[in-house]
Amino acid sequence: MHVSVMAAEAMECLAVRPEGIYVDATAGLGGHTSLIAGRLTTGIVIANDQDAESLEMARRNTAEWAGRIRFHQGRFGSLADAVKEAGFAKVDGLLADLGVSRYQLTEPKRGFSFLSDGPLDMRMDQSTGITAADLVNQSAEKALADLIYQLGEERRARKVARALVRARPLRSTLHLADVVERAVPRTGRIHPATRTFMALRMAVNDEPGELDRLLATGPELVAPGGRMVVISFMSIDDRKVKEKFRQLGREARATVLTKHPLQPTEEEIARNPASRSAKLRAVEMK
Ligand SMILES: C[S@@+](CC[C@H](N)C(=O)[O-])C[C@H]1O[C@@H](n2cnc3c(N)ncnc32)[C@H](O)[C@@H]1O
């Protein structure tokens, strides 16, 4: 079972009411969803994810609370539809735990990881959109370099892009990792392809655009007195969440509950090193 990041902190900030209506915007394998569902009596949690395969697993993992959960497959831009389809106008709380799940990251056939060989896919929603293979094999070198520089914050992006273009067609995750490693040898602790993989994943899934849509629609969906909680893993994402929540505060549309972001305890980091970079921010709508 997937280990949910900052589970206790997320539940405390959401302050689930037994009769409330909640959205888990990133249900994944259903970890946070089941924690919310377990606190409900007559309430409902709408479990949303763009990944059909994950939602299927979430459905199995949360079977115990099936009566309190409505599943919805879609991106952040369709959250308003998810709420409407479930028969509600507003919700009492919305949780988003950004990025990819442990499952997506470690399942070779999804193509997110260079720890094992797999197709260059990286789409969270495999029913639509361009794959990482499309991107690396078809983009102009300059566009590829810009993308790796901006989204991956890779200083050696030009070198990486040049090597990728020369090595086309790139066939698999290990092939890509190998080409990057030859172009930019390891300097620190992290694998030299880490930033390139992150940039491709963010571009394939339009993660910056998705976060913008979440931050635009989320506050509109949450009723006065309800909470919005976002857990992010990258500093560029946390910065956006912080700015948006501050703006809601300035406009007197919400109270910021986390002046500083909450972070996982040492104990959680020891148990689940992947939680290390998590930052949680919350607001209460007015
Ligand atoms: C970190 S995991 C969530 C794990 C989950 N909270 C749990 O406890 O099991 C993030 C999930 O969000 C989904 N996701 C990421 N961006 C999304 C978006 N823009 N729209 C819908 N789902 C998204 C991913 O497919 C992934 O399953």
mmCIF file of C-alpha atoms and ligand atoms in Angstrom:
data_model
loop_
_atom_site.group_PDB
_atom_site.id
_atom_site.type_symbol
_atom_site.label_atom_id
_atom_site.label_comp_id
_atom_site.label_asym_id
_atom_site.label_seq_id
_atom_site.Cartn_x
_atom_site.Cartn_y
_atom_site.Cartn_z
ATOM 1 C CA MET A 1 0.000 0.000 0.000
ATOM 2 C CA HIS A 2 1.144 3.490 -0.867
ATOM 3 C CA VAL A 3 2.487 5.523 2.058
ATOM 4 C CA SER A 4 0.641 8.836 2.133
ATOM 5 C CA VAL A 5 2.890 11.805 2.705
ATOM 6 C CA MET A 6 2.175 14.054 5.734
ATOM 7 C CA ALA A 7 -1.034 12.155 6.422
ATOM 8 C CA ALA A 8 -1.544 13.423 9.994
ATOM 9 C CA GLU A 9 -0.764 17.050 9.073
ATOM 10 C CA ALA A 10 -3.029 16.906 6.008
ATOM 11 C CA MET A 11 -5.930 15.556 8.075
ATOM 12 C CA GLU A 12 -5.415 18.130 10.795
ATOM 13 C CA CYS A 13 -5.417 20.991 8.274
ATOM 14 C CA LEU A 14 -8.435 19.649 6.390
ATOM 15 C CA ALA A 15 -10.357 19.337 9.697
ATOM 16 C CA VAL A 16 -12.754 16.807 8.159
ATOM 17 C CA ARG A 17 -16.378 17.144 9.295
ATOM 18 C CA PRO A 18 -18.252 13.818 9.394
ATOM 19 C CA GLU A 19 -21.069 15.146 7.197
ATOM 20 C CA GLY A 20 -18.855 17.201 4.885
ATOM 21 C CA ILE A 21 -18.117 16.987 1.163
ATOM 22 C CA TYR A 22 -14.448 16.662 0.219
ATOM 23 C CA VAL A 23 -12.328 16.473 -2.909
ATOM 24 C CA ASP A 24 -9.110 14.509 -3.040
ATOM 25 C CA ALA A 25 -7.792 16.034 -6.275
ATOM 26 C CA THR A 26 -4.889 13.554 -6.473
ATOM 27 C CA ALA A 27 -6.277 10.267 -5.187
ATOM 28 C CA GLY A 28 -3.339 8.163 -6.448
ATOM 29 C CA LEU A 29 -3.686 4.763 -4.824
ATOM 30 C CA GLY A 30 -6.211 6.128 -2.337
ATOM 31 C CA GLY A 31 -4.130 6.715 0.793
ATOM 32 C CA HIS A 32 -5.397 10.170 1.733
ATOM 33 C CA THR A 33 -8.832 9.330 0.302
ATOM 34 C CA SER A 34 -9.251 6.470 2.771
ATOM 35 C CA LEU A 35 -8.132 8.672 5.669
ATOM 36 C CA ILE A 36 -10.785 11.232 4.730
ATOM 37 C CA ALA A 37 -13.436 8.553 4.119
ATOM 38 C CA GLY A 38 -12.683 6.988 7.505
ATOM 39 C CA ARG A 39 -13.638 10.274 9.193
ATOM 40 C CA LEU A 40 -16.985 10.618 7.390
ATOM 41 C CA THR A 41 -20.439 9.490 8.462
ATOM 42 C CA THR A 42 -22.910 10.912 5.947
ATOM 43 C CA GLY A 43 -20.241 12.869 4.083
ATOM 44 C CA ILE A 44 -18.700 12.114 0.695
ATOM 45 C CA VAL A 45 -15.185 12.259 -0.715
ATOM 46 C CA ILE A 46 -14.736 12.753 -4.442
ATOM 47 C CA ALA A 47 -11.571 10.874 -5.371
ATOM 48 C CA ASN A 48 -10.070 12.382 -8.495
ATOM 49 C CA ASP A 49 -7.012 11.406 -10.510
ATOM 50 C CA GLN A 50 -6.077 11.677 -14.156
ATOM 51 C CA ASP A 51 -4.524 8.199 -14.096
ATOM 52 C CA ALA A 52 -7.129 5.508 -14.803
ATOM 53 C CA GLU A 53 -4.837 2.695 -13.675
ATOM 54 C CA SER A 54 -4.186 4.353 -10.300
ATOM 55 C CA LEU A 55 -7.885 5.073 -9.795
ATOM 56 C CA GLU A 56 -8.639 1.390 -10.322
ATOM 57 C CA MET A 57 -6.147 0.526 -7.595
ATOM 58 C CA ALA A 58 -7.563 3.262 -5.375
ATOM 59 C CA ARG A 59 -11.011 1.725 -5.824
ATOM 60 C CA ARG A 60 -9.714 -1.626 -4.566
ATOM 61 C CA ASN A 61 -7.708 -0.092 -1.721
ATOM 62 C CA THR A 62 -10.671 1.905 -0.444
ATOM 63 C CA ALA A 63 -13.395 -0.751 -0.896
ATOM 64 C CA GLU A 64 -14.158 -0.641 2.826
ATOM 65 C CA TRP A 65 -15.530 2.911 2.420
ATOM 66 C CA ALA A 66 -17.036 2.517 -1.072
ATOM 67 C CA GLY A 67 -20.342 4.093 -0.022
ATOM 68 C CA ARG A 68 -18.633 7.356 0.916
ATOM 69 C CA ILE A 69 -16.430 7.724 -2.182
ATOM 70 C CA ARG A 70 -17.208 8.964 -5.711
ATOM 71 C CA PHE A 71 -14.435 8.394 -8.235
ATOM 72 C CA HIS A 72 -13.674 10.803 -11.036
ATOM 73 C CA GLN A 73 -11.020 10.618 -13.713
ATOM 74 C CA GLY A 74 -9.761 13.985 -14.873
ATOM 75 C CA ARG A 75 -7.228 16.741 -14.602
ATOM 76 C CA PHE A 76 -7.348 19.715 -12.256
ATOM 77 C CA GLY A 77 -9.190 21.716 -14.907
ATOM 78 C CA SER A 78 -12.149 19.319 -14.598
ATOM 79 C CA LEU A 79 -12.507 19.411 -10.799
ATOM 80 C CA ALA A 80 -15.547 21.701 -11.013
ATOM 81 C CA ASP A 81 -17.227 19.116 -13.277
ATOM 82 C CA ALA A 82 -16.326 16.337 -10.824
ATOM 83 C CA VAL A 83 -18.041 18.233 -7.996
ATOM 84 C CA LYS A 84 -21.088 19.015 -10.142
ATOM 85 C CA GLU A 85 -21.368 15.414 -11.371
ATOM 86 C CA ALA A 86 -21.363 14.208 -7.774
ATOM 87 C CA GLY A 87 -24.340 16.519 -7.213
ATOM 88 C CA PHE A 88 -22.716 19.356 -5.257
ATOM 89 C CA ALA A 89 -22.067 23.049 -5.849
ATOM 90 C CA LYS A 90 -19.282 23.558 -3.288
ATOM 91 C CA VAL A 91 -17.174 21.392 -1.012
ATOM 92 C CA ASP A 92 -15.946 21.630 2.574
ATOM 93 C CA GLY A 93 -12.381 20.772 1.748
ATOM 94 C CA LEU A 94 -9.975 20.063 -1.077
ATOM 95 C CA LEU A 95 -6.660 18.250 -0.827
ATOM 96 C CA ALA A 96 -3.978 18.073 -3.523
ATOM 97 C CA ASP A 97 -0.804 16.022 -3.096
ATOM 98 C CA LEU A 98 1.148 17.009 -6.212
ATOM 99 C CA GLY A 99 3.443 15.106 -8.525
ATOM 100 C CA VAL A 100 3.682 11.421 -9.296
ATOM 101 C CA SER A 101 2.972 8.551 -6.946
ATOM 102 C CA ARG A 102 5.465 5.965 -5.783
ATOM 103 C CA TYR A 103 3.582 3.497 -7.955
ATOM 104 C CA GLN A 104 3.909 5.597 -11.109
ATOM 105 C CA LEU A 105 7.559 6.291 -10.375
ATOM 106 C CA THR A 106 8.585 2.700 -9.791
ATOM 107 C CA GLU A 107 6.443 0.875 -12.370
ATOM 108 C CA PRO A 108 8.842 0.400 -15.316
ATOM 109 C CA LYS A 109 6.142 0.395 -17.989
ATOM 110 C CA ARG A 110 5.076 3.932 -17.031
ATOM 111 C CA GLY A 111 8.509 5.210 -18.056
ATOM 112 C CA PHE A 112 9.128 7.725 -15.246
ATOM 113 C CA SER A 113 12.272 6.163 -13.837
ATOM 114 C CA PHE A 114 15.783 5.388 -15.022
ATOM 115 C CA LEU A 115 16.277 2.775 -12.316
ATOM 116 C CA SER A 116 14.766 0.155 -14.612
ATOM 117 C CA ASP A 117 14.222 0.030 -18.352
ATOM 118 C CA GLY A 118 10.873 1.022 -19.790
ATOM 119 C CA PRO A 119 9.205 2.899 -22.639
ATOM 120 C CA LEU A 120 9.666 6.678 -22.709
ATOM 121 C CA ASP A 121 6.063 7.398 -21.796
ATOM 122 C CA MET A 122 5.761 9.507 -18.570
ATOM 123 C CA ARG A 123 2.106 10.408 -19.143
ATOM 124 C CA MET A 124 0.060 10.310 -15.938
ATOM 125 C CA ASP A 125 -3.018 9.987 -18.162
ATOM 126 C CA GLN A 126 -2.060 7.344 -20.694
ATOM 127 C CA SER A 127 -5.200 7.813 -22.768
ATOM 128 C CA THR A 128 -4.101 11.078 -24.336
ATOM 129 C CA GLY A 129 -1.306 13.537 -25.067
ATOM 130 C CA ILE A 130 2.303 13.396 -26.139
ATOM 131 C CA THR A 131 4.800 10.999 -24.589
ATOM 132 C CA ALA A 132 8.338 11.689 -23.436
ATOM 133 C CA ALA A 133 9.520 9.828 -26.560
ATOM 134 C CA ASP A 134 7.601 12.275 -28.778
ATOM 135 C CA LEU A 135 9.166 15.156 -26.929
ATOM 136 C CA VAL A 136 12.808 14.023 -27.007
ATOM 137 C CA ASN A 137 12.676 12.652 -30.530
ATOM 138 C CA GLN A 138 10.765 15.482 -32.192
ATOM 139 C CA SER A 139 11.476 18.779 -30.407
ATOM 140 C CA ALA A 140 13.975 21.244 -31.825
ATOM 141 C CA GLU A 141 17.281 21.196 -29.926
ATOM 142 C CA LYS A 142 16.806 24.750 -28.635
ATOM 143 C CA ALA A 143 13.285 24.003 -27.364
ATOM 144 C CA LEU A 144 14.547 20.864 -25.645
ATOM 145 C CA ALA A 145 17.419 22.774 -24.007
ATOM 146 C CA ASP A 146 15.064 25.520 -22.776
ATOM 147 C CA LEU A 147 12.677 22.970 -21.338
ATOM 148 C CA ILE A 148 15.406 21.064 -19.490
ATOM 149 C CA TYR A 149 16.873 24.330 -18.203
ATOM 150 C CA GLN A 150 13.617 25.898 -17.075
ATOM 151 C CA LEU A 151 11.671 22.923 -15.716
ATOM 152 C CA GLY A 152 14.585 20.775 -14.572
ATOM 153 C CA GLU A 153 16.780 23.676 -13.425
ATOM 154 C CA GLU A 154 19.622 21.803 -15.171
ATOM 155 C CA ARG A 155 22.547 24.166 -15.717
ATOM 156 C CA ARG A 156 24.063 21.899 -18.366
ATOM 157 C CA ALA A 157 20.828 21.780 -20.379
ATOM 158 C CA ARG A 158 22.432 22.780 -23.688
ATOM 159 C CA LYS A 159 24.927 19.933 -23.542
ATOM 160 C CA VAL A 160 22.185 17.484 -22.613
ATOM 161 C CA ALA A 161 19.912 18.639 -25.440
ATOM 162 C CA ARG A 162 22.724 18.401 -27.993
ATOM 163 C CA ALA A 163 23.553 14.849 -26.909
ATOM 164 C CA LEU A 164 19.896 13.814 -26.998
ATOM 165 C CA VAL A 165 19.394 15.159 -30.512
ATOM 166 C CA ARG A 166 22.530 13.330 -31.717
ATOM 167 C CA ALA A 167 21.421 10.055 -30.151
ATOM 168 C CA ARG A 168 17.950 10.037 -31.768
ATOM 169 C CA PRO A 169 15.881 7.972 -31.862
ATOM 170 C CA LEU A 170 15.854 7.577 -28.080
ATOM 171 C CA ARG A 171 14.151 4.307 -27.363
ATOM 172 C CA SER A 172 13.848 3.735 -23.638
ATOM 173 C CA THR A 173 14.387 5.196 -20.182
ATOM 174 C CA LEU A 174 17.785 3.534 -19.767
ATOM 175 C CA HIS A 175 18.884 4.628 -23.227
ATOM 176 C CA LEU A 176 17.999 8.230 -22.361
ATOM 177 C CA ALA A 177 19.706 8.033 -18.948
ATOM 178 C CA ASP A 178 22.828 6.588 -20.534
ATOM 179 C CA VAL A 179 23.036 9.341 -23.177
ATOM 180 C CA VAL A 180 22.649 12.030 -20.505
ATOM 181 C CA GLU A 181 25.234 10.424 -18.244
ATOM 182 C CA ARG A 182 27.778 10.350 -21.063
ATOM 183 C CA ALA A 183 27.105 13.986 -21.942
ATOM 184 C CA VAL A 184 27.234 15.364 -18.398
ATOM 185 C CA PRO A 185 29.179 13.153 -16.015
ATOM 186 C CA ARG A 186 28.112 12.868 -12.434
ATOM 187 C CA THR A 187 29.276 15.713 -10.208
ATOM 188 C CA GLY A 188 27.235 15.381 -7.029
ATOM 189 C CA ARG A 189 25.217 12.744 -5.289
ATOM 190 C CA ILE A 190 22.248 12.668 -7.666
ATOM 191 C CA HIS A 191 22.251 10.782 -10.979
ATOM 192 C CA PRO A 192 23.099 13.194 -13.824
ATOM 193 C CA ALA A 193 19.814 12.342 -15.603
ATOM 194 C CA THR A 194 17.615 13.212 -12.602
ATOM 195 C CA ARG A 195 16.903 16.804 -13.646
ATOM 196 C CA THR A 196 16.349 15.884 -17.285
ATOM 197 C CA PHE A 197 13.814 13.217 -16.312
ATOM 198 C CA MET A 198 12.051 15.684 -14.024
ATOM 199 C CA ALA A 199 11.868 18.314 -16.766
ATOM 200 C CA LEU A 200 10.458 15.839 -19.302
ATOM 201 C CA ARG A 201 7.878 14.565 -16.824
ATOM 202 C CA MET A 202 6.758 18.112 -16.013
ATOM 203 C CA ALA A 203 6.500 19.021 -19.693
ATOM 204 C CA VAL A 204 4.695 15.839 -20.759
ATOM 205 C CA ASN A 205 2.059 16.387 -18.063
ATOM 206 C CA ASP A 206 2.057 20.210 -18.254
ATOM 207 C CA GLU A 207 2.555 20.257 -14.503
ATOM 208 C CA PRO A 208 3.108 24.041 -14.265
ATOM 209 C CA GLY A 209 -0.140 24.689 -16.184
ATOM 210 C CA GLU A 210 -1.992 22.112 -14.093
ATOM 211 C CA LEU A 211 -0.903 23.744 -10.836
ATOM 212 C CA ASP A 212 -2.095 27.111 -12.169
ATOM 213 C CA ARG A 213 -5.491 25.566 -12.937
ATOM 214 C CA LEU A 214 -5.664 23.957 -9.488
ATOM 215 C CA LEU A 215 -4.902 27.266 -7.800
ATOM 216 C CA ALA A 216 -7.469 29.064 -9.972
ATOM 217 C CA THR A 217 -10.359 26.608 -9.533
ATOM 218 C CA GLY A 218 -9.692 25.171 -6.055
ATOM 219 C CA PRO A 219 -10.549 28.283 -4.012
ATOM 220 C CA GLU A 220 -13.727 28.792 -6.083
ATOM 221 C CA LEU A 221 -14.923 25.298 -5.206
ATOM 222 C CA VAL A 222 -14.399 25.470 -1.463
ATOM 223 C CA ALA A 223 -17.322 26.866 0.576
ATOM 224 C CA PRO A 224 -16.788 29.523 3.283
ATOM 225 C CA GLY A 225 -15.282 27.856 6.349
ATOM 226 C CA GLY A 226 -13.880 25.047 4.175
ATOM 227 C CA ARG A 227 -10.196 24.288 3.743
ATOM 228 C CA MET A 228 -7.816 23.899 0.830
ATOM 229 C CA VAL A 229 -4.613 21.955 1.486
ATOM 230 C CA VAL A 230 -1.752 21.546 -0.983
ATOM 231 C CA ILE A 231 1.325 19.350 -0.562
ATOM 232 C CA SER A 232 4.109 20.109 -3.051
ATOM 233 C CA PHE A 233 7.554 18.643 -3.591
ATOM 234 C CA MET A 234 9.345 21.213 -5.711
ATOM 235 C CA SER A 235 10.323 24.700 -4.676
ATOM 236 C CA ILE A 236 8.842 26.258 -7.834
ATOM 237 C CA ASP A 237 5.487 24.675 -6.973
ATOM 238 C CA ASP A 238 5.607 25.678 -3.312
ATOM 239 C CA ARG A 239 6.407 29.254 -4.323
ATOM 240 C CA LYS A 240 3.275 29.372 -6.501
ATOM 241 C CA VAL A 241 1.080 27.924 -3.745
ATOM 242 C CA LYS A 242 2.509 30.400 -1.221
ATOM 243 C CA GLU A 243 1.875 33.356 -3.557
ATOM 244 C CA LYS A 244 -1.678 32.294 -4.348
ATOM 245 C CA PHE A 245 -2.584 31.683 -0.699
ATOM 246 C CA ARG A 246 -1.056 35.040 0.314
ATOM 247 C CA GLN A 247 -3.078 36.749 -2.393
ATOM 248 C CA LEU A 248 -6.280 35.098 -1.111
ATOM 249 C CA GLY A 249 -5.345 36.395 2.345
ATOM 250 C CA ARG A 250 -4.716 39.948 1.112
ATOM 251 C CA GLU A 251 -8.035 39.950 -0.733
ATOM 252 C CA ALA A 252 -9.752 38.776 2.479
ATOM 253 C CA ARG A 253 -11.038 35.693 0.653
ATOM 254 C CA ALA A 254 -9.232 33.260 2.934
ATOM 255 C CA THR A 255 -7.237 32.954 6.134
ATOM 256 C CA VAL A 256 -3.782 31.478 5.678
ATOM 257 C CA LEU A 257 -3.424 28.649 8.218
ATOM 258 C CA THR A 258 0.252 27.989 7.559
ATOM 259 C CA LYS A 259 2.394 31.115 7.795
ATOM 260 C CA HIS A 260 5.338 28.818 7.175
ATOM 261 C CA PRO A 261 4.832 25.549 5.318
ATOM 262 C CA LEU A 262 4.527 22.376 7.383
ATOM 263 C CA GLN A 263 7.197 19.779 6.659
ATOM 264 C CA PRO A 264 7.451 16.074 7.438
ATOM 265 C CA THR A 265 8.834 15.067 10.806
ATOM 266 C CA GLU A 266 12.299 13.495 11.060
ATOM 267 C CA GLU A 267 10.538 10.272 11.871
ATOM 268 C CA GLU A 268 8.470 10.369 8.659
ATOM 269 C CA ILE A 269 11.544 11.185 6.574
ATOM 270 C CA ALA A 270 13.371 8.217 8.107
ATOM 271 C CA ARG A 271 10.384 5.970 7.356
ATOM 272 C CA ASN A 272 9.746 7.402 3.867
ATOM 273 C CA PRO A 273 12.730 9.287 2.392
ATOM 274 C CA ALA A 274 10.594 10.346 -0.597
ATOM 275 C CA SER A 275 8.673 12.666 1.740
ATOM 276 C CA ARG A 276 11.844 14.685 2.408
ATOM 277 C CA SER A 277 11.040 17.664 0.205
ATOM 278 C CA ALA A 278 7.296 17.859 0.965
ATOM 279 C CA LYS A 279 5.811 21.224 1.959
ATOM 280 C CA LEU A 280 2.214 21.557 3.083
ATOM 281 C CA ARG A 281 0.229 24.799 2.964
ATOM 282 C CA ALA A 282 -3.400 25.382 3.908
ATOM 283 C CA VAL A 283 -6.047 28.103 3.795
ATOM 284 C CA GLU A 284 -9.551 28.433 5.208
ATOM 285 C CA MET A 285 -11.951 30.142 2.824
ATOM 286 C CA LYS A 286 -14.073 33.076 4.067
HETATM 287 C C1 LIG B 1 1.652 11.981 -4.979
HETATM 288 S S1 LIG B 1 0.409 11.074 -5.813
HETATM 289 C C2 LIG B 1 -0.933 11.076 -4.709
HETATM 290 C C3 LIG B 1 -0.923 10.006 -3.667
HETATM 291 C C4 LIG B 1 -2.169 9.966 -2.818
HETATM 292 N N1 LIG B 1 -2.384 11.216 -2.124
HETATM 293 C C5 LIG B 1 -2.179 8.815 -1.835
HETATM 294 O O1 LIG B 1 -2.165 9.068 -0.622
HETATM 295 O O2 LIG B 1 -2.205 7.659 -2.264
HETATM 296 C C6 LIG B 1 -0.139 12.194 -7.021
HETATM 297 C C7 LIG B 1 -1.260 11.696 -7.892
HETATM 298 O O3 LIG B 1 -1.836 12.840 -8.501
HETATM 299 C C8 LIG B 1 -2.145 12.572 -9.837
HETATM 300 N N2 LIG B 1 -2.069 13.861 -10.526
HETATM 301 C C9 LIG B 1 -0.988 14.654 -10.659
HETATM 302 N N3 LIG B 1 -1.296 15.758 -11.346
HETATM 303 C C10 LIG B 1 -2.614 15.676 -11.641
HETATM 304 C C11 LIG B 1 -3.519 16.523 -12.333
HETATM 305 N N4 LIG B 1 -3.110 17.654 -12.886
HETATM 306 N N5 LIG B 1 -4.801 16.138 -12.445
HETATM 307 C C12 LIG B 1 -5.221 14.974 -11.889
HETATM 308 N N6 LIG B 1 -4.409 14.119 -11.237
HETATM 309 C C13 LIG B 1 -3.119 14.465 -11.109
HETATM 310 C C14 LIG B 1 -1.120 11.568 -10.279
HETATM 311 O O4 LIG B 1 -1.629 10.783 -11.345
HETATM 312 C C15 LIG B 1 -0.860 10.766 -9.010
HETATM 313 O O5 LIG B 1 -1.630 9.599 -8.968
#
